[in-house]
DNA sequence: GATTGATTTCATCATGCGATGAATTGTGCG
DNA sequence: CGCACAATTCATCGCATGATGAAATCAATC
């Protein structure tokens, strides 16, 4: 019951990292607007002002919490390098491996949780869709690339929402191998199948 | 510039309906938590207290705004009655027709926008998934119905998010016929195709 | 024409939010 | 030791929110 005194703490606790971790969990669990600076501070066992002291505004904290050390373009390189054959399966493999790693899942969840907020929508539409999936479609040399990649995106978005965000069973607990095997044909069909119209 | 005086207004304006319409648009456009009672009141050209007077708490207003006159179970009857053959296409047809009608789209969008909020997640998982899609799978007599219906759900969720929520082109403007033709085979495959594992 | 009740706004409360600036306590360096 | 600086909390501001109760205005009934 040591009442938290004022001033600097004894020892060398990495409070900054603690705040960052708490922010990551909060944003991943509740999204941006429903995660308050105060709640992050509480989870880190710290006063709210300290969060601002380290990270500035709440937006700054958010982008700090988002920082992944995985460049999506780089991670997707093997997908496009292998050519169109089997691209669906390779894409899904990369996708699932990233999402099943907690380290990367938390920031991604935070982004996806912003799906209902204006800024989050822009991030998803312009950032993820246009700057990540778009180039993949171009690099694969697809005809009607925008349409095909949007279809692929809809498939992946559905997977993310149902498996990782809503956690609906049995999809949430399905082993990744089975997941890849289930979705790969569909994605491949969107990539090189015949499109109606 | 008639400063809104106090007291009852002249004429017989259906203010209650105006509030309800404003609420529907607000909730559909911004979701529950980001739509304030005050903003609804402003959109209806009315004081915030009046909203409470007519509808009680904000939660009450939300459920009032959600009331659809379409019972999902009923709308899905033709899907299950036709048997497994072509069920994917029929399901998609019902789905798209409901979502392309503005009357029904607004409430549905409001629900989907709650995808990031705890209460909304429960509604989607337990309400939509379990009470709507679940029975369809059972009625179709699917083997491994939970798995198949969850896969179908992931496909439909992805479609909803990309087309109606994020409005990513060219999916957002794709004619419904083309949409059905594109997705029907995939849904049908989830329903009666061979599942790995 | 007076009364009653429905409709509408005003004033206000309590709460939680993001943010800032001052004050306090510890660490490390000379 | 003493001094500068970093780390930390406290007190507070301004704002928006959901909600309530009283007052004012209009319509309808007797």
Short mmCIF file of N, CA and C in Angstrom, two decimals, chain A residues 2-127:
data_model
loop_
_atom_site.label_atom_id
_atom_site.label_comp_id
_atom_site.label_asym_id
_atom_site.label_seq_id
_atom_site.Cartn_x
_atom_site.Cartn_y
_atom_site.Cartn_z
N UNK A 2 2.01 1.20 -0.59
CA UNK A 2 2.86 2.38 -0.58
C UNK A 2 2.19 3.47 -1.42
N UNK A 3 1.66 4.48 -0.78
CA UNK A 3 1.05 5.57 -1.52
C UNK A 3 2.11 6.18 -2.43
N UNK A 4 1.82 6.30 -3.70
CA UNK A 4 2.83 6.76 -4.64
C UNK A 4 3.24 8.19 -4.34
N UNK A 5 4.43 8.32 -3.83
CA UNK A 5 4.90 9.66 -3.48
C UNK A 5 5.21 10.43 -4.75
N UNK A 6 5.45 11.69 -4.53
CA UNK A 6 5.81 12.55 -5.64
C UNK A 6 7.25 12.31 -6.07
N UNK A 7 7.62 12.92 -7.15
CA UNK A 7 9.02 12.94 -7.55
C UNK A 7 9.52 11.65 -8.17
N UNK A 8 10.77 11.66 -8.46
CA UNK A 8 11.38 10.54 -9.16
C UNK A 8 11.37 9.26 -8.34
N UNK A 9 11.25 8.14 -9.03
CA UNK A 9 11.21 6.86 -8.32
C UNK A 9 12.62 6.33 -8.13
N UNK A 10 12.81 5.58 -7.05
CA UNK A 10 14.11 4.93 -6.84
C UNK A 10 14.31 3.83 -7.87
N UNK A 11 15.57 3.43 -8.07
CA UNK A 11 15.87 2.40 -9.05
C UNK A 11 15.87 2.99 -10.44
N UNK A 12 15.87 2.13 -11.42
CA UNK A 12 15.87 2.60 -12.80
C UNK A 12 14.78 1.90 -13.59
N UNK A 13 13.53 2.14 -13.19
CA UNK A 13 12.44 1.48 -13.92
C UNK A 13 12.26 2.13 -15.27
N UNK A 14 12.07 1.29 -16.29
CA UNK A 14 11.87 1.86 -17.63
C UNK A 14 10.40 2.21 -17.80
N UNK A 15 10.05 3.34 -17.22
CA UNK A 15 8.64 3.72 -17.22
C UNK A 15 8.14 4.02 -18.62
N UNK A 16 9.00 4.60 -19.41
CA UNK A 16 8.62 4.92 -20.78
C UNK A 16 8.16 3.68 -21.52
N UNK A 17 8.92 2.61 -21.38
CA UNK A 17 8.54 1.36 -22.05
C UNK A 17 7.25 0.81 -21.48
N UNK A 18 7.06 0.96 -20.16
CA UNK A 18 5.83 0.46 -19.55
C UNK A 18 4.62 1.19 -20.12
N UNK A 19 4.76 2.50 -20.25
CA UNK A 19 3.66 3.28 -20.81
C UNK A 19 3.37 2.83 -22.24
N UNK A 20 4.44 2.64 -23.00
CA UNK A 20 4.26 2.25 -24.39
C UNK A 20 3.55 0.90 -24.49
N UNK A 21 3.94 -0.03 -23.63
CA UNK A 21 3.29 -1.35 -23.65
C UNK A 21 1.82 -1.23 -23.28
N UNK A 22 1.55 -0.44 -22.25
CA UNK A 22 0.16 -0.27 -21.83
C UNK A 22 -0.66 0.38 -22.95
N UNK A 23 -0.05 1.34 -23.62
CA UNK A 23 -0.74 2.01 -24.72
C UNK A 23 -1.05 1.00 -25.83
N UNK A 24 -0.06 0.16 -26.14
CA UNK A 24 -0.29 -0.83 -27.19
C UNK A 24 -1.46 -1.72 -26.85
N UNK A 25 -1.47 -2.23 -25.63
CA UNK A 25 -2.58 -3.12 -25.25
C UNK A 25 -3.90 -2.38 -25.28
N UNK A 26 -3.88 -1.18 -24.75
CA UNK A 26 -5.13 -0.42 -24.72
C UNK A 26 -5.67 -0.16 -26.11
N UNK A 27 -4.83 0.37 -26.98
CA UNK A 27 -5.28 0.69 -28.33
C UNK A 27 -5.72 -0.57 -29.07
N UNK A 28 -4.99 -1.67 -28.86
CA UNK A 28 -5.35 -2.91 -29.54
C UNK A 28 -6.67 -3.44 -29.02
N UNK A 29 -6.92 -3.26 -27.73
CA UNK A 29 -8.12 -3.84 -27.14
C UNK A 29 -9.35 -2.96 -27.34
N UNK A 30 -9.15 -1.64 -27.41
CA UNK A 30 -10.32 -0.76 -27.42
C UNK A 30 -10.30 0.29 -28.52
N UNK A 31 -9.27 0.33 -29.31
CA UNK A 31 -9.22 1.36 -30.34
C UNK A 31 -8.77 2.69 -29.79
N UNK A 32 -8.67 3.65 -30.68
CA UNK A 32 -8.08 4.93 -30.30
C UNK A 32 -8.97 5.73 -29.36
N UNK A 33 -10.18 6.00 -29.80
CA UNK A 33 -10.99 6.96 -29.05
C UNK A 33 -11.49 6.38 -27.73
N UNK A 34 -11.64 5.08 -27.67
CA UNK A 34 -12.12 4.48 -26.43
C UNK A 34 -10.99 4.16 -25.47
N UNK A 35 -9.77 4.47 -25.83
CA UNK A 35 -8.65 4.29 -24.92
C UNK A 35 -8.21 5.66 -24.43
N UNK A 36 -8.39 5.93 -23.16
CA UNK A 36 -8.06 7.25 -22.65
C UNK A 36 -6.62 7.29 -22.17
N UNK A 37 -6.05 8.47 -22.28
CA UNK A 37 -4.70 8.65 -21.75
C UNK A 37 -4.66 8.25 -20.28
N UNK A 38 -5.72 8.59 -19.58
CA UNK A 38 -5.77 8.25 -18.16
C UNK A 38 -5.75 6.75 -17.94
N UNK A 39 -6.44 6.00 -18.77
CA UNK A 39 -6.47 4.56 -18.58
C UNK A 39 -5.10 3.95 -18.88
N UNK A 40 -4.45 4.48 -19.91
CA UNK A 40 -3.10 4.00 -20.21
C UNK A 40 -2.18 4.27 -19.02
N UNK A 41 -2.28 5.47 -18.50
CA UNK A 41 -1.45 5.82 -17.35
C UNK A 41 -1.73 4.90 -16.17
N UNK A 42 -3.01 4.65 -15.92
CA UNK A 42 -3.36 3.77 -14.81
C UNK A 42 -2.78 2.38 -15.02
N UNK A 43 -2.90 1.86 -16.25
CA UNK A 43 -2.39 0.52 -16.52
C UNK A 43 -0.88 0.47 -16.34
N UNK A 44 -0.23 1.58 -16.57
CA UNK A 44 1.22 1.62 -16.40
C UNK A 44 1.60 2.01 -14.97
N UNK A 45 0.61 2.24 -14.14
CA UNK A 45 0.88 2.59 -12.75
C UNK A 45 1.54 3.95 -12.61
N UNK A 46 0.97 4.95 -13.27
CA UNK A 46 1.67 6.20 -13.44
C UNK A 46 0.66 7.33 -13.60
N UNK A 47 1.08 8.53 -13.33
CA UNK A 47 0.16 9.66 -13.49
C UNK A 47 -0.03 9.99 -14.97
N UNK A 48 -1.21 10.54 -15.27
CA UNK A 48 -1.51 10.80 -16.68
C UNK A 48 -0.58 11.85 -17.28
N UNK A 49 -0.16 12.78 -16.47
CA UNK A 49 0.70 13.84 -17.01
C UNK A 49 2.02 13.26 -17.53
N UNK A 50 2.44 12.15 -16.93
CA UNK A 50 3.71 11.56 -17.36
C UNK A 50 3.62 11.05 -18.80
N UNK A 51 2.47 10.57 -19.15
CA UNK A 51 2.28 10.11 -20.52
C UNK A 51 2.50 11.26 -21.49
N UNK A 52 1.91 12.39 -21.19
CA UNK A 52 2.12 13.55 -22.04
C UNK A 52 3.58 13.99 -22.01
N UNK A 53 4.18 13.89 -20.83
CA UNK A 53 5.57 14.31 -20.72
C UNK A 53 6.45 13.51 -21.69
N UNK A 54 6.20 12.21 -21.77
CA UNK A 54 7.05 11.39 -22.62
C UNK A 54 6.64 11.43 -24.09
N UNK A 55 5.36 11.44 -24.33
CA UNK A 55 4.92 11.23 -25.71
C UNK A 55 4.20 12.41 -26.33
N UNK A 56 4.01 13.47 -25.59
CA UNK A 56 3.30 14.59 -26.19
C UNK A 56 1.81 14.34 -26.22
N UNK A 57 1.21 14.63 -27.37
CA UNK A 57 -0.23 14.50 -27.47
C UNK A 57 -0.66 13.05 -27.60
N UNK A 58 -1.95 12.82 -27.49
CA UNK A 58 -2.47 11.45 -27.58
C UNK A 58 -2.23 10.87 -28.97
N UNK A 59 -2.33 11.68 -29.99
CA UNK A 59 -2.03 11.21 -31.34
C UNK A 59 -0.59 10.73 -31.42
N UNK A 60 0.31 11.49 -30.84
CA UNK A 60 1.71 11.08 -30.85
C UNK A 60 1.88 9.72 -30.18
N UNK A 61 1.20 9.57 -29.06
CA UNK A 61 1.28 8.29 -28.36
C UNK A 61 0.80 7.16 -29.25
N UNK A 62 -0.25 7.44 -30.00
CA UNK A 62 -0.80 6.41 -30.88
C UNK A 62 0.22 5.99 -31.93
N UNK A 63 0.82 6.95 -32.59
CA UNK A 63 1.76 6.56 -33.64
C UNK A 63 2.99 5.90 -33.03
N UNK A 64 3.35 6.32 -31.82
CA UNK A 64 4.48 5.65 -31.16
C UNK A 64 4.14 4.20 -30.87
N UNK A 65 2.88 3.96 -30.50
CA UNK A 65 2.46 2.60 -30.17
C UNK A 65 2.33 1.74 -31.43
N UNK A 66 2.19 2.40 -32.56
CA UNK A 66 1.98 1.66 -33.80
C UNK A 66 3.27 1.17 -34.43
N UNK A 67 4.35 1.82 -34.09
CA UNK A 67 5.61 1.56 -34.76
C UNK A 67 5.90 0.06 -34.83
N UNK A 68 5.82 -0.48 -36.03
CA UNK A 68 6.22 -1.88 -36.19
C UNK A 68 7.61 -1.90 -36.80
N UNK A 69 8.29 -2.95 -36.52
CA UNK A 69 9.59 -3.06 -37.17
C UNK A 69 9.48 -3.96 -38.39
N UNK A 70 8.29 -4.13 -38.91
CA UNK A 70 8.11 -4.92 -40.12
C UNK A 70 7.59 -4.00 -41.20
N UNK A 71 8.35 -3.87 -42.26
CA UNK A 71 7.88 -3.09 -43.39
C UNK A 71 7.01 -4.00 -44.26
N UNK A 72 5.76 -3.64 -44.40
CA UNK A 72 4.83 -4.50 -45.15
C UNK A 72 5.32 -4.78 -46.57
N UNK A 73 5.85 -3.73 -47.21
CA UNK A 73 6.32 -3.95 -48.58
C UNK A 73 7.40 -5.03 -48.64
N UNK A 74 8.26 -4.98 -47.63
CA UNK A 74 9.35 -5.97 -47.60
C UNK A 74 8.82 -7.37 -47.32
N UNK A 75 7.89 -7.43 -46.34
CA UNK A 75 7.34 -8.73 -45.98
C UNK A 75 6.62 -9.37 -47.16
N UNK A 76 6.09 -8.52 -48.03
CA UNK A 76 5.30 -9.06 -49.14
C UNK A 76 6.16 -9.37 -50.36
N UNK A 77 7.44 -9.05 -50.26
CA UNK A 77 8.31 -9.29 -51.41
C UNK A 77 8.23 -10.74 -51.91
N UNK A 78 8.40 -11.72 -51.04
CA UNK A 78 8.34 -13.10 -51.54
C UNK A 78 7.03 -13.42 -52.25
N UNK A 79 5.99 -12.72 -51.89
CA UNK A 79 4.71 -13.00 -52.54
C UNK A 79 4.77 -12.63 -54.02
N UNK A 80 5.25 -11.41 -54.28
CA UNK A 80 5.25 -10.97 -55.67
C UNK A 80 6.39 -11.62 -56.45
N UNK A 81 7.48 -11.93 -55.77
CA UNK A 81 8.63 -12.48 -56.50
C UNK A 81 8.34 -13.86 -57.08
N UNK A 82 7.48 -14.60 -56.38
CA UNK A 82 7.19 -15.95 -56.87
C UNK A 82 6.28 -15.99 -58.08
N UNK A 83 5.81 -14.82 -58.49
CA UNK A 83 4.93 -14.81 -59.65
C UNK A 83 3.50 -15.15 -59.27
N UNK A 84 2.65 -15.22 -60.29
CA UNK A 84 1.23 -15.39 -60.02
C UNK A 84 0.89 -16.78 -59.49
N UNK A 85 1.65 -17.76 -59.91
CA UNK A 85 1.35 -19.12 -59.48
C UNK A 85 1.56 -19.28 -57.99
N UNK A 86 0.52 -19.67 -57.29
CA UNK A 86 0.64 -19.88 -55.85
C UNK A 86 0.74 -18.60 -55.06
N UNK A 87 0.50 -17.47 -55.70
CA UNK A 87 0.60 -16.20 -54.98
C UNK A 87 -0.42 -16.12 -53.85
N UNK A 88 -1.61 -16.66 -54.09
CA UNK A 88 -2.64 -16.64 -53.07
C UNK A 88 -2.17 -17.32 -51.80
N UNK A 89 -1.61 -18.48 -51.95
CA UNK A 89 -1.15 -19.20 -50.76
C UNK A 89 -0.01 -18.46 -50.08
N UNK A 90 0.92 -17.93 -50.84
CA UNK A 90 2.04 -17.22 -50.22
C UNK A 90 1.54 -15.96 -49.52
N UNK A 91 0.61 -15.28 -50.15
CA UNK A 91 0.07 -14.08 -49.52
C UNK A 91 -0.58 -14.43 -48.18
N UNK A 92 -1.37 -15.47 -48.19
CA UNK A 92 -2.03 -15.86 -46.95
C UNK A 92 -1.03 -16.29 -45.89
N UNK A 93 0.02 -16.93 -46.32
CA UNK A 93 1.01 -17.38 -45.35
C UNK A 93 1.67 -16.19 -44.65
N UNK A 94 2.06 -15.21 -45.42
CA UNK A 94 2.62 -14.00 -44.84
C UNK A 94 1.61 -13.34 -43.91
N UNK A 95 0.42 -13.21 -44.41
CA UNK A 95 -0.65 -12.57 -43.66
C UNK A 95 -0.86 -13.22 -42.31
N UNK A 96 -1.04 -14.51 -42.32
CA UNK A 96 -1.33 -15.22 -41.07
C UNK A 96 -0.13 -15.19 -40.13
N UNK A 97 1.05 -15.30 -40.68
CA UNK A 97 2.22 -15.30 -39.81
C UNK A 97 2.35 -13.96 -39.09
N UNK A 98 2.05 -12.89 -39.79
CA UNK A 98 2.11 -11.57 -39.15
C UNK A 98 1.03 -11.43 -38.09
N UNK A 99 -0.14 -11.88 -38.40
CA UNK A 99 -1.27 -11.70 -37.47
C UNK A 99 -1.20 -12.66 -36.29
N UNK A 100 -0.52 -13.79 -36.45
CA UNK A 100 -0.47 -14.72 -35.33
C UNK A 100 0.70 -14.43 -34.40
N UNK A 101 1.53 -13.50 -34.76
CA UNK A 101 2.60 -13.07 -33.87
C UNK A 101 2.09 -11.91 -33.02
N UNK A 102 2.06 -12.15 -31.71
CA UNK A 102 1.46 -11.13 -30.84
C UNK A 102 2.15 -9.79 -30.99
N UNK A 103 3.44 -9.84 -31.19
CA UNK A 103 4.21 -8.60 -31.33
C UNK A 103 3.65 -7.69 -32.41
N UNK A 104 3.31 -8.29 -33.53
CA UNK A 104 2.78 -7.48 -34.62
C UNK A 104 1.26 -7.38 -34.57
N UNK A 105 0.63 -8.35 -33.92
CA UNK A 105 -0.84 -8.33 -33.92
C UNK A 105 -1.39 -7.11 -33.20
N UNK A 106 -0.77 -6.75 -32.08
CA UNK A 106 -1.32 -5.65 -31.29
C UNK A 106 -1.41 -4.35 -32.09
N UNK A 107 -0.35 -3.88 -32.70
CA UNK A 107 -0.49 -2.66 -33.51
C UNK A 107 -1.50 -2.80 -34.63
N UNK A 108 -1.49 -3.95 -35.28
CA UNK A 108 -2.44 -4.13 -36.37
C UNK A 108 -3.88 -4.07 -35.87
N UNK A 109 -4.11 -4.71 -34.74
CA UNK A 109 -5.45 -4.66 -34.16
C UNK A 109 -5.86 -3.22 -33.86
N UNK A 110 -4.90 -2.48 -33.35
CA UNK A 110 -5.20 -1.07 -33.05
C UNK A 110 -5.65 -0.34 -34.30
N UNK A 111 -4.97 -0.62 -35.40
CA UNK A 111 -5.37 0.03 -36.65
C UNK A 111 -6.75 -0.42 -37.07
N UNK A 112 -6.97 -1.73 -37.03
CA UNK A 112 -8.26 -2.25 -37.49
C UNK A 112 -9.40 -1.79 -36.60
N UNK A 113 -9.13 -1.62 -35.32
CA UNK A 113 -10.17 -1.15 -34.41
C UNK A 113 -10.61 0.26 -34.79
N UNK A 114 -9.77 0.95 -35.51
CA UNK A 114 -10.14 2.29 -35.94
C UNK A 114 -11.03 2.28 -37.16
N UNK A 115 -11.54 1.12 -37.49
CA UNK A 115 -12.31 0.95 -38.72
C UNK A 115 -13.58 1.79 -38.71
N UNK A 116 -14.03 2.18 -37.53
CA UNK A 116 -15.27 2.96 -37.44
C UNK A 116 -15.00 4.45 -37.28
N UNK A 117 -13.75 4.82 -37.11
CA UNK A 117 -13.45 6.23 -36.90
C UNK A 117 -12.90 6.83 -38.20
N UNK A 118 -13.20 8.07 -38.45
CA UNK A 118 -12.84 8.69 -39.74
C UNK A 118 -11.35 8.57 -40.04
N UNK A 119 -10.51 8.92 -39.07
CA UNK A 119 -9.08 8.86 -39.32
C UNK A 119 -8.63 7.42 -39.59
N UNK A 120 -9.21 6.49 -38.84
CA UNK A 120 -8.87 5.09 -39.04
C UNK A 120 -9.29 4.61 -40.41
N UNK A 121 -10.42 5.08 -40.88
CA UNK A 121 -10.87 4.68 -42.21
C UNK A 121 -9.92 5.19 -43.27
N UNK A 122 -9.51 6.42 -43.12
CA UNK A 122 -8.56 6.94 -44.10
C UNK A 122 -7.27 6.11 -44.09
N UNK A 123 -6.82 5.80 -42.88
CA UNK A 123 -5.60 5.01 -42.76
C UNK A 123 -5.75 3.67 -43.47
N UNK A 124 -6.89 3.03 -43.28
CA UNK A 124 -7.09 1.73 -43.89
C UNK A 124 -7.23 1.84 -45.40
N UNK A 125 -8.02 2.83 -45.82
CA UNK A 125 -8.30 2.93 -47.25
C UNK A 125 -7.08 3.40 -48.02
N UNK A 126 -6.51 4.51 -47.57
CA UNK A 126 -5.40 5.08 -48.33
C UNK A 126 -4.08 4.39 -47.99
N UNK A 127 -3.92 4.04 -46.73
CA UNK A 127 -2.66 3.43 -46.32
C UNK A 127 -2.59 1.98 -46.74
#
